[in-house]
Short mmCIF file of C-alpha atoms in Angstrom, two decimals:
data_model
loop_
_atom_site.label_atom_id
_atom_site.label_comp_id
_atom_site.label_asym_id
_atom_site.label_seq_id
_atom_site.Cartn_x
_atom_site.Cartn_y
_atom_site.Cartn_z
CA MET A 1 19.60 50.36 26.19
CA LYS A 2 21.57 47.23 27.09
CA LYS A 3 21.81 43.73 25.66
CA ILE A 4 22.51 40.69 27.82
CA SER A 5 23.28 37.18 26.58
CA ILE A 6 22.38 34.33 28.88
CA SER A 7 23.71 30.76 28.64
CA LYS A 8 21.36 27.89 27.97
CA TYR A 9 23.03 26.14 30.91
CA ILE A 10 21.89 28.88 33.28
CA ILE A 11 18.55 30.36 32.22
CA GLY A 12 17.07 28.71 29.17
CA ALA A 13 17.63 26.70 26.05
CA GLY A 14 19.47 28.84 23.56
CA VAL A 15 20.54 32.45 23.76
CA ILE A 16 17.97 34.94 25.02
CA ILE A 17 18.18 38.66 24.34
CA LEU A 18 16.75 40.98 26.96
CA ALA A 19 16.41 44.73 26.57
CA SER A 20 15.64 47.36 29.15
CA CYS A 21 15.28 51.13 29.02
CA LYS A 22 15.38 53.29 32.10
CA VAL A 23 12.74 56.00 32.14
CA GLY A 24 12.28 57.24 35.67
CA GLY A 25 13.39 53.87 37.09
CA ASP A 26 14.16 50.33 35.95
CA VAL A 27 10.90 48.77 34.84
CA ASN A 28 12.52 45.32 34.97
CA VAL A 29 12.81 45.46 38.76
CA ASN A 30 9.85 44.11 40.72
CA PRO A 31 9.40 46.36 43.79
CA ASN A 32 7.56 43.54 45.59
CA GLN A 33 10.36 40.99 45.18
CA SER A 34 13.61 40.78 47.13
CA PRO A 35 16.66 41.61 44.98
CA ASN A 36 18.66 39.05 46.96
CA ALA A 37 18.72 35.29 46.44
CA GLN A 38 16.76 33.53 49.17
CA GLY A 39 18.82 30.47 50.10
CA GLY A 40 16.06 28.47 51.79
CA TYR A 41 13.58 29.03 48.98
CA LEU A 42 16.14 28.14 46.32
CA LEU A 43 17.16 24.95 48.11
CA ASN A 44 13.54 23.87 48.47
CA SER A 45 12.79 24.85 44.89
CA ALA A 46 15.48 22.42 43.75
CA ILE A 47 14.11 19.68 46.01
CA GLN A 48 10.57 20.24 44.75
CA PHE A 49 11.74 20.09 41.15
CA LEU A 50 13.21 16.65 41.75
CA GLY A 51 9.95 15.61 43.37
CA GLY A 52 8.16 16.38 40.12
CA VAL A 53 6.22 19.49 41.09
CA ASN A 54 6.37 23.16 40.11
CA GLY A 55 6.67 22.39 36.42
CA ALA A 56 9.27 19.63 36.55
CA GLY A 57 8.84 17.20 33.69
CA ALA A 58 8.02 13.53 34.01
CA THR A 59 11.50 12.56 32.80
CA THR A 60 13.47 14.89 35.08
CA ASN A 61 11.95 14.20 38.45
CA ILE A 62 13.69 11.43 40.37
CA ASN A 63 10.79 8.95 40.51
CA SER A 64 10.32 9.49 36.79
CA PHE A 65 7.85 7.41 34.83
CA ALA A 66 10.63 6.68 32.31
CA GLY A 67 13.06 5.52 34.99
CA GLU A 68 10.48 3.18 36.48
CA LEU A 69 9.72 1.79 33.00
CA TYR A 70 13.38 1.23 32.14
CA SER A 71 13.62 -0.72 35.42
CA GLN A 72 10.45 -2.68 34.47
CA TYR A 73 8.56 -1.86 37.64
CA MET A 74 5.62 -0.73 35.49
CA SER A 75 4.09 -1.45 32.09
CA GLU A 76 2.37 1.08 29.87
CA THR A 77 -1.31 0.48 29.29
CA PHE A 78 -2.00 2.69 26.26
CA TYR A 79 0.97 4.65 24.91
CA THR A 80 4.00 2.37 24.73
CA ASN A 81 6.67 4.72 23.36
CA GLU A 82 8.86 4.73 26.46
CA SER A 83 8.61 1.06 27.34
CA LEU A 84 9.50 0.22 23.72
CA PHE A 85 12.34 2.80 23.72
CA ALA A 86 10.88 4.82 20.86
CA LEU A 87 11.96 7.99 22.68
CA LYS A 88 15.72 8.17 22.21
CA GLN A 89 16.59 11.79 22.95
CA TYR A 90 15.85 13.06 26.45
CA ASP A 91 16.49 16.64 27.46
CA TYR A 92 18.65 17.51 30.46
CA GLN A 93 18.31 21.26 29.95
CA THR A 94 15.78 21.66 32.75
CA TYR A 95 18.20 20.14 35.26
CA TYR A 96 20.73 22.85 34.42
CA THR A 97 18.30 25.75 34.12
CA GLY A 98 16.23 24.75 37.15
CA PRO A 99 17.62 23.06 40.26
CA LEU A 100 21.31 23.26 39.40
CA LYS A 101 21.03 27.00 38.75
CA ASP A 102 19.16 27.48 42.03
CA LEU A 103 21.71 25.49 44.00
CA GLN A 104 24.62 27.32 42.43
CA SER A 105 22.94 30.57 43.48
CA VAL A 106 22.77 29.30 47.07
CA ILE A 107 26.48 28.56 46.96
CA ASP A 108 27.34 31.89 45.34
CA VAL A 109 25.42 34.16 47.72
CA ASN A 110 26.80 32.32 50.74
CA THR A 111 30.35 32.54 49.42
CA ASN A 112 30.48 36.08 48.02
CA ALA A 113 31.89 38.54 50.55
CA THR A 114 29.25 41.15 49.68
CA THR A 115 26.25 38.85 50.18
CA LYS A 116 27.27 36.13 52.65
CA ASP A 117 26.38 38.16 55.77
CA GLN A 118 22.97 39.05 54.39
CA ALA A 119 22.37 35.37 53.50
CA THR A 120 22.67 34.28 57.13
CA THR A 121 20.54 37.12 58.49
CA LEU A 122 17.64 35.66 56.52
CA ARG A 123 17.87 32.79 59.04
CA TYR A 124 18.07 29.93 56.56
CA GLY A 125 21.13 28.59 58.34
CA SER A 126 24.82 29.34 58.51
CA ASN A 127 26.75 30.02 55.30
CA ASN A 128 28.56 26.70 55.61
CA ASN A 129 25.41 24.68 56.20
CA GLN A 130 23.58 26.22 53.26
CA ILE A 131 26.56 25.65 50.99
CA ALA A 132 27.06 22.06 52.18
CA ALA A 133 23.44 21.06 51.58
CA ALA A 134 23.44 22.72 48.15
CA ARG A 135 26.65 20.91 47.18
CA ILE A 136 25.23 17.52 48.21
CA LEU A 137 22.00 18.06 46.28
CA LYS A 138 23.97 19.28 43.26
CA ALA A 139 26.08 16.12 43.37
CA PHE A 140 22.96 13.97 43.52
CA ILE A 141 21.55 15.69 40.44
CA PHE A 142 24.81 15.48 38.50
CA LEU A 143 25.04 11.80 39.42
CA THR A 144 21.60 11.24 37.88
CA ILE A 145 22.58 13.14 34.73
CA THR A 146 25.90 11.38 34.17
CA ASP A 147 24.41 7.95 34.81
CA ARG A 148 21.75 8.64 32.21
CA TRP A 149 23.89 10.24 29.49
CA GLY A 150 27.52 9.40 30.29
CA ASP A 151 29.93 12.26 29.63
CA ILE A 152 28.24 15.57 30.46
CA PRO A 153 28.93 19.31 30.78
CA TYR A 154 30.22 19.64 34.34
CA THR A 155 33.37 21.71 34.95
CA GLN A 156 32.40 24.42 32.46
CA ALA A 157 28.65 24.33 33.18
CA LEU A 158 26.78 26.87 35.36
CA LYS A 159 29.19 29.65 34.34
CA ALA A 160 26.54 32.03 32.95
CA ASP A 161 27.86 34.19 30.12
CA ALA A 162 31.43 33.10 30.82
CA ASN A 163 30.82 30.06 28.65
CA PHE A 164 27.90 29.51 26.31
CA SER A 165 29.35 26.26 24.92
CA PRO A 166 30.70 24.11 27.73
CA ALA A 167 32.82 21.10 26.96
CA PHE A 168 31.79 17.63 28.12
CA ASP A 169 33.69 16.08 31.01
CA ALA A 170 34.50 12.38 30.81
CA GLN A 171 32.30 10.37 33.17
CA LYS A 172 35.38 9.01 34.90
CA ASP A 173 36.35 12.56 35.84
CA VAL A 174 32.80 13.52 36.81
CA TYR A 175 32.65 10.57 39.20
CA ALA A 176 35.97 11.48 40.80
CA ALA A 177 34.86 15.10 41.18
CA LEU A 178 31.46 14.18 42.64
CA MET A 179 32.94 11.81 45.22
CA LYS A 180 35.33 14.53 46.35
CA GLU A 181 32.47 17.04 46.37
CA LEU A 182 30.36 14.79 48.60
CA ASP A 183 33.31 14.17 50.91
CA ASP A 184 34.10 17.86 51.23
CA ALA A 185 30.46 18.91 51.57
CA GLN A 186 29.67 16.61 54.47
CA ASN A 187 32.77 17.94 56.23
CA GLN A 188 31.61 21.53 55.70
CA PHE A 189 28.62 21.43 58.06
CA ASP A 190 29.26 23.44 61.22
CA ASP A 191 27.67 23.70 64.66
CA LYS A 192 26.12 27.11 64.05
CA GLY A 193 22.53 25.93 63.98
CA THR A 194 20.60 23.89 61.46
CA LEU A 195 18.98 24.69 58.14
CA THR A 196 15.51 26.14 58.48
CA ASN A 197 12.62 25.41 56.12
CA ASP A 198 14.45 22.31 54.88
CA ILE A 199 11.75 20.07 53.35
CA LEU A 200 14.05 17.08 52.77
CA PHE A 201 15.72 16.45 56.15
CA SER A 202 14.03 19.07 58.36
CA GLY A 203 17.32 20.79 59.03
CA ASP A 204 19.04 17.69 60.41
CA ASN A 205 22.71 18.13 59.50
CA THR A 206 23.55 14.53 60.43
CA LYS A 207 21.01 13.20 57.94
CA TRP A 208 22.50 15.38 55.22
CA LYS A 209 25.95 13.99 56.06
CA HIS A 210 24.72 10.40 56.07
CA TRP A 211 23.06 10.93 52.68
CA ALA A 212 26.25 12.40 51.22
CA ASN A 213 28.37 9.49 52.47
CA SER A 214 25.81 6.94 51.29
CA LEU A 215 25.78 8.46 47.79
CA HIS A 216 29.58 8.32 47.90
CA ALA A 217 29.43 4.59 48.71
CA ILE A 218 26.86 3.94 45.96
CA MET A 219 29.10 5.68 43.43
CA ALA A 220 32.17 3.80 44.65
CA LEU A 221 30.44 0.45 44.15
CA ARG A 222 29.48 1.53 40.63
CA LEU A 223 33.20 1.22 39.82
CA SER A 224 33.25 -2.48 40.75
CA LYS A 225 34.01 -3.63 37.21
CA VAL A 226 35.83 -0.71 35.64
CA ASP A 227 38.11 0.36 38.52
CA PRO A 228 37.70 -1.83 41.61
CA THR A 229 40.87 -0.52 43.26
CA THR A 230 39.58 3.05 43.32
CA GLY A 231 36.09 1.85 44.14
CA ARG A 232 37.26 -0.09 47.19
CA ALA A 233 39.27 2.83 48.53
CA GLU A 234 36.42 5.29 48.03
CA PHE A 235 33.93 2.88 49.59
CA ALA A 236 36.07 2.58 52.72
CA LYS A 237 36.27 6.36 52.92
CA ALA A 238 32.48 6.69 52.75
CA VAL A 239 31.90 4.02 55.40
CA ALA A 240 34.39 5.67 57.75
CA ALA A 241 32.58 8.99 57.39
CA GLY A 242 29.21 7.42 58.34
CA LEU A 243 26.42 5.96 56.21
CA MET A 244 22.68 5.97 56.77
CA ALA A 245 21.95 4.31 60.10
CA SER A 246 18.18 3.67 60.04
CA ASN A 247 15.01 4.30 58.04
CA ALA A 248 14.86 7.67 59.77
CA ASP A 249 17.82 8.67 57.56
CA ASN A 250 15.96 7.94 54.30
CA ALA A 251 16.17 10.71 51.71
CA SER A 252 12.40 10.87 51.38
CA TYR A 253 10.38 13.45 49.48
CA THR A 254 7.03 14.07 51.17
CA TYR A 255 4.08 14.96 48.98
CA LEU A 256 0.99 16.70 50.29
CA ALA A 257 -2.68 15.81 50.19
CA ALA A 258 -3.13 18.77 47.87
CA GLN A 259 -3.07 19.10 44.10
CA THR A 260 -0.31 21.71 44.25
CA ASN A 261 2.23 19.16 45.54
CA GLU A 262 0.91 15.65 45.03
CA ASN A 263 2.38 12.28 44.18
CA PRO A 264 2.83 12.07 40.35
CA TYR A 265 1.19 8.65 40.16
CA PHE A 266 -1.87 9.92 41.97
CA ALA A 267 -1.97 12.81 39.49
CA ASN A 268 -1.78 10.40 36.56
CA TYR A 269 -4.55 8.25 37.99
CA ARG A 270 -6.85 11.22 38.46
CA ASN A 271 -7.90 11.39 34.80
CA ARG A 272 -5.92 8.68 33.03
CA TYR A 273 -4.42 5.32 33.81
CA ASP A 274 -1.22 5.01 31.80
CA TYR A 275 0.61 2.59 34.07
CA ALA A 276 -0.05 -0.86 35.48
CA VAL A 277 2.33 -2.84 37.67
CA SER A 278 4.51 -5.11 35.56
CA SER A 279 4.04 -8.86 35.64
CA LEU A 280 7.71 -9.14 36.64
CA VAL A 281 7.00 -7.31 39.90
CA VAL A 282 3.79 -9.21 40.63
CA ASN A 283 5.22 -12.62 39.76
CA THR A 284 8.42 -12.03 41.73
CA LEU A 285 6.57 -10.93 44.85
CA THR A 286 4.02 -13.74 44.53
CA THR A 287 6.69 -16.42 44.10
CA LEU A 288 8.56 -15.14 47.17
CA ASN A 289 5.40 -14.86 49.30
CA ASP A 290 6.43 -11.26 49.76
CA PRO A 291 4.17 -9.18 52.05
CA ARG A 292 5.02 -6.07 50.01
CA LEU A 293 2.74 -7.42 47.25
CA THR A 294 -0.37 -5.88 48.83
CA VAL A 295 1.51 -2.62 49.44
CA TYR A 296 2.92 -2.14 45.96
CA VAL A 297 0.06 -3.65 43.96
CA ALA A 298 -3.69 -2.98 43.84
CA PRO A 299 -6.10 -5.90 43.42
CA THR A 300 -7.91 -6.54 40.15
CA SER A 301 -11.69 -6.75 39.74
CA ALA A 302 -11.41 -10.42 40.72
CA ASN A 303 -9.52 -9.43 43.90
CA THR A 304 -6.32 -11.02 42.59
CA TYR A 305 -2.91 -9.57 41.78
CA VAL A 306 -2.06 -9.72 38.11
CA GLY A 307 0.69 -7.79 36.36
CA LEU A 308 0.77 -6.48 32.80
CA PRO A 309 3.63 -8.11 30.84
CA TYR A 310 6.29 -5.50 30.13
CA GLY A 311 6.43 -4.27 26.56
CA THR A 312 2.92 -5.41 25.62
CA PHE A 313 1.81 -3.33 22.64
CA GLY A 314 -0.58 -3.12 19.74
CA ASP A 315 -3.51 -5.51 19.52
CA ALA A 316 -2.12 -7.57 22.41
CA LEU A 317 -3.07 -4.72 24.77
CA ASP A 318 -6.73 -5.48 24.02
CA ASN A 319 -6.41 -8.50 26.31
CA TYR A 320 -5.58 -6.30 29.28
CA ASN A 321 -7.70 -3.69 31.01
CA ALA A 322 -6.18 -1.67 33.84
CA GLY A 323 -9.52 -0.13 34.72
CA THR A 324 -9.57 2.64 37.32
CA ARG A 325 -9.17 2.87 41.08
CA ASP A 326 -12.95 2.69 41.52
CA ASN A 327 -13.51 0.10 38.83
CA PRO A 328 -10.46 -2.20 38.59
CA GLY A 329 -9.77 -4.17 35.45
CA ASN A 330 -8.05 -7.51 34.90
CA VAL A 331 -4.51 -6.21 35.56
CA SER A 332 -3.29 -4.42 38.66
CA LEU A 333 -2.72 -0.71 39.12
CA ILE A 334 -0.11 0.64 41.55
CA GLY A 335 -1.11 0.15 45.18
CA LEU A 336 -2.70 3.10 46.90
CA ALA A 337 -0.20 2.93 49.78
CA VAL A 338 2.60 4.08 47.47
CA SER A 339 0.58 6.15 44.98
CA ASN A 340 -1.87 8.07 47.14
CA GLN A 341 -1.93 11.86 46.90
CA GLY A 342 0.41 12.30 49.86
CA SER A 343 2.44 9.09 49.53
CA PRO A 344 6.16 9.89 49.86
CA THR A 345 8.91 8.83 47.47
CA VAL A 346 12.20 7.57 48.88
CA TRP A 347 15.10 8.69 46.69
CA THR A 348 17.81 6.89 48.65
CA SER A 349 16.84 4.40 51.33
CA TYR A 350 18.59 2.82 54.28
CA ALA A 351 17.69 -0.55 52.76
CA GLN A 352 19.45 0.38 49.51
CA VAL A 353 22.57 1.33 51.44
CA LEU A 354 22.53 -1.95 53.39
CA PHE A 355 22.33 -3.93 50.14
CA THR A 356 25.24 -1.84 48.85
CA GLU A 357 27.21 -2.84 51.96
CA ALA A 358 26.17 -6.47 51.47
CA GLU A 359 27.66 -6.51 47.99
CA ALA A 360 30.80 -4.72 49.18
CA ALA A 361 31.29 -7.37 51.89
CA HIS A 362 30.71 -10.14 49.36
CA LEU A 363 33.38 -8.58 47.13
CA GLY A 364 35.80 -8.32 50.03
CA TRP A 365 35.80 -4.53 50.04
CA ILE A 366 34.87 -4.36 53.72
CA PRO A 367 35.65 -6.85 56.51
CA GLY A 368 33.56 -9.90 57.32
CA GLY A 369 33.23 -11.65 53.98
CA ASP A 370 29.98 -13.48 53.27
CA VAL A 371 29.04 -13.63 56.96
CA ALA A 372 28.91 -9.84 56.97
CA ALA A 373 27.25 -9.87 53.54
CA GLY A 374 24.47 -12.07 54.91
CA ASN A 375 23.98 -9.82 57.92
CA PHE A 376 23.75 -6.70 55.75
CA TYR A 377 21.38 -8.54 53.40
CA ASN A 378 19.05 -9.54 56.26
CA GLN A 379 19.12 -6.01 57.63
CA GLY A 380 18.35 -4.59 54.17
CA VAL A 381 15.36 -6.87 53.68
CA THR A 382 14.08 -6.01 57.16
CA ALA A 383 14.57 -2.27 56.60
CA SER A 384 12.55 -2.38 53.37
CA LEU A 385 9.78 -4.43 54.95
CA THR A 386 9.60 -2.06 57.92
CA GLN A 387 9.59 0.96 55.60
CA ASN A 388 6.53 -0.54 53.91
CA GLY A 389 4.63 -1.23 57.12
CA VAL A 390 5.32 -4.96 57.47
CA SER A 391 5.30 -6.19 61.08
CA ASP A 392 8.41 -7.60 62.75
CA ALA A 393 6.76 -11.02 63.01
CA ASP A 394 5.91 -11.12 59.31
CA ALA A 395 9.41 -9.92 58.46
CA GLN A 396 10.94 -12.80 60.40
CA THR A 397 8.61 -15.28 58.71
CA TYR A 398 9.63 -13.89 55.32
CA LEU A 399 13.35 -14.09 56.11
CA GLY A 400 12.90 -17.67 57.33
CA GLN A 401 11.86 -18.96 53.91
CA ALA A 402 14.39 -21.14 52.10
CA SER A 403 14.11 -18.94 49.01
CA ILE A 404 14.99 -15.83 51.01
CA LYS A 405 17.73 -17.16 53.28
CA PHE A 406 21.11 -15.77 52.23
CA SER A 407 23.52 -18.09 50.45
CA ALA A 408 27.03 -17.15 49.43
CA GLY A 409 26.61 -19.11 46.19
CA THR A 410 23.70 -16.95 45.04
CA ALA A 411 24.69 -13.77 46.88
CA MET A 412 24.65 -11.35 43.96
CA GLU A 413 21.32 -12.55 42.62
CA GLN A 414 19.69 -12.42 46.06
CA ILE A 415 21.14 -9.01 46.96
CA HIS A 416 20.09 -7.41 43.71
CA THR A 417 16.67 -9.01 43.59
CA GLN A 418 15.92 -7.61 47.02
CA LYS A 419 17.54 -4.28 46.16
CA TRP A 420 15.32 -4.02 43.09
CA ILE A 421 12.20 -4.91 45.09
CA ALA A 422 13.10 -2.32 47.73
CA GLY A 423 13.52 0.34 45.01
CA PHE A 424 9.96 0.10 43.69
CA LEU A 425 8.71 3.60 42.76
CA GLY A 426 11.77 5.17 44.34
CA ASP A 427 14.63 6.32 42.13
CA GLY A 428 14.04 4.41 38.91
CA TRP A 429 17.18 5.84 37.32
CA GLU A 430 19.24 4.30 40.12
CA SER A 431 17.64 0.88 39.62
CA TRP A 432 18.31 1.11 35.88
CA ALA A 433 21.97 1.97 36.57
CA GLU A 434 22.36 -1.02 38.86
CA TYR A 435 20.81 -3.32 36.24
CA ARG A 436 23.28 -2.07 33.66
CA ARG A 437 26.19 -2.64 36.04
CA THR A 438 25.21 -6.11 37.21
CA GLY A 439 22.63 -7.54 34.82
CA LEU A 440 20.51 -8.26 37.90
CA PRO A 441 17.76 -9.00 38.54
CA LYS A 442 16.88 -10.76 35.29
CA LEU A 443 14.67 -8.27 33.47
CA LEU A 444 13.02 -8.88 30.10
CA ASP A 445 15.98 -8.15 27.82
CA PRO A 446 15.72 -8.02 24.86
CA VAL A 447 12.22 -6.56 24.73
CA PRO A 448 10.34 -7.96 21.69
CA GLY A 449 8.93 -5.22 19.48
CA SER A 450 11.08 -2.48 20.99
CA LEU A 451 12.91 0.05 18.84
CA SER A 452 16.35 0.08 20.46
CA PRO A 453 19.39 -1.57 18.85
CA GLY A 454 18.98 -5.32 19.23
CA GLN A 455 15.71 -4.58 21.07
CA ASN A 456 17.80 -4.42 24.24
CA ILE A 457 17.26 -2.25 27.31
CA PRO A 458 19.17 0.98 26.58
CA ARG A 459 22.63 1.42 28.08
CA ARG A 460 22.31 5.22 28.07
CA GLN A 461 20.13 7.99 26.64
CA GLN A 462 20.95 10.16 23.65
CA TYR A 463 21.94 13.79 24.09
CA PRO A 464 19.27 16.46 23.58
CA GLN A 465 18.97 18.07 20.16
CA THR A 466 20.09 21.41 21.60
CA GLU A 467 23.63 20.06 21.99
CA ILE A 468 23.74 19.20 18.30
CA ASP A 469 22.24 22.56 17.30
CA LEU A 470 24.01 24.91 19.73
CA ASN A 471 27.13 23.12 20.98
CA ARG A 472 28.15 21.07 17.96
CA THR A 473 31.93 21.29 18.33
CA ASN A 474 31.85 19.91 21.84
CA TYR A 475 29.12 17.44 20.88
CA ASN A 476 31.30 16.05 18.08
CA ALA A 477 34.23 15.80 20.50
CA VAL A 478 32.27 13.83 23.09
CA VAL A 479 30.88 11.44 20.48
CA ALA A 480 34.39 10.82 19.19
CA ARG A 481 35.58 10.05 22.73
CA GLN A 482 32.61 8.21 24.28
CA GLY A 483 31.23 6.47 21.21
CA PRO A 484 28.15 6.89 19.02
CA ASP A 485 25.33 8.95 20.47
CA ALA A 486 23.15 5.86 20.59
CA LEU A 487 21.13 3.86 23.10
CA ASN A 488 23.54 0.90 23.00
CA THR A 489 26.74 2.86 23.74
CA ARG A 490 27.97 1.93 27.20
CA VAL A 491 28.95 4.58 29.72
CA TYR A 492 32.31 4.51 31.51
CA TRP A 493 31.41 2.19 34.39
CA ASP A 494 29.13 -0.10 32.32
CA LYS A 495 31.48 -2.95 31.41
CA GLN A 496 30.53 -6.45 30.31
#
């Protein structure tokens, strides 16, 4: 009889005790299952988790309902807990026990001398290519976690029974480690074939590299207020390595026209209609004569486009009826083009990267000043319009409007308004991070009736209860260093 303890950061929340007795063979071994980690399946399992399928929760997938609400792309139609910030503690356990564990397994089996040869014979790709892709995806997940919570378990996490109570790394150190990880990972790809069964980039090593470098640039710009010297140097490094070059490079998760792997918004609209498009989105697009209005937003029963004011709650909701897809109400649901069963979600877009370059040029981080900033801005707007099916002619008409033409005097507001528009139903956590960094675009803040300190949009999320219950010493240490475990505590890069 044997007893095995398993870390909550590897298998589950808390300590699990397993027992096995051998009587004519190990009954815990499935004879129909390979005893070896399958790199391709584990990589895709992590990708699918982030897409919100195979049991991933609505707050841990990348295009999370909560992230989109924090960014005020949507308004809640019935249950207003998240838009009013009543939910303070969010759990990151499933990140650690799901995709991060899977990706660490990919790295381990392709590194270990006793398993690395077997890992390549399964024809998922070379050891280096499997490791590189896993490292990039791990960095993307850790970036999401640290931007949501601040200081997080990083260096001591994913160590199995070597450490049941990992310490929290300071976000400053996590950022430095992730940028180095992305830099090293994109350099690790070799010419020994491509990844097979890769559902994110179809085995295209160059796209993986471009994504890694683009994430590096996004992180570098996040340091614009807290450490611009480091940010500028890291941004230049990312640009030199090669950023996304077209919409074909988009990190896009493709859903299927099947219930087993469908767009989460389509799933929500099957039996319930919890989300309408916010009035901020509808009014912004309407004011700008933006052709993405009819893509992002469904018409009402009167064949108009009307948003639901963000944070509407209580009796005031009686004035608004979202209706259904077949029977629209007086406020607009999400457009079918972006919420159909097989509609993809873009986690990181070429347009987003171009707007990142536009801001960097405006700040003087890359050559060209505001002339270059304007060029990147125009390219970013065009890339987003093209991504959403807008014709070249209509794109040029849109860019020709006085309200859209780039001006150095309003550069930041224009760049971030367009960046926010381009991010609709993409990575809501990223849009929320950019709002916290820049205060742009102008969201409803404070939110009347909300339950956060000062009724303001949260600056972070509170740690899960499991840290308080099972990792209290390290929890107390991180609170002493970072500040109160509260929604209004600012993370490292979030400076006024």
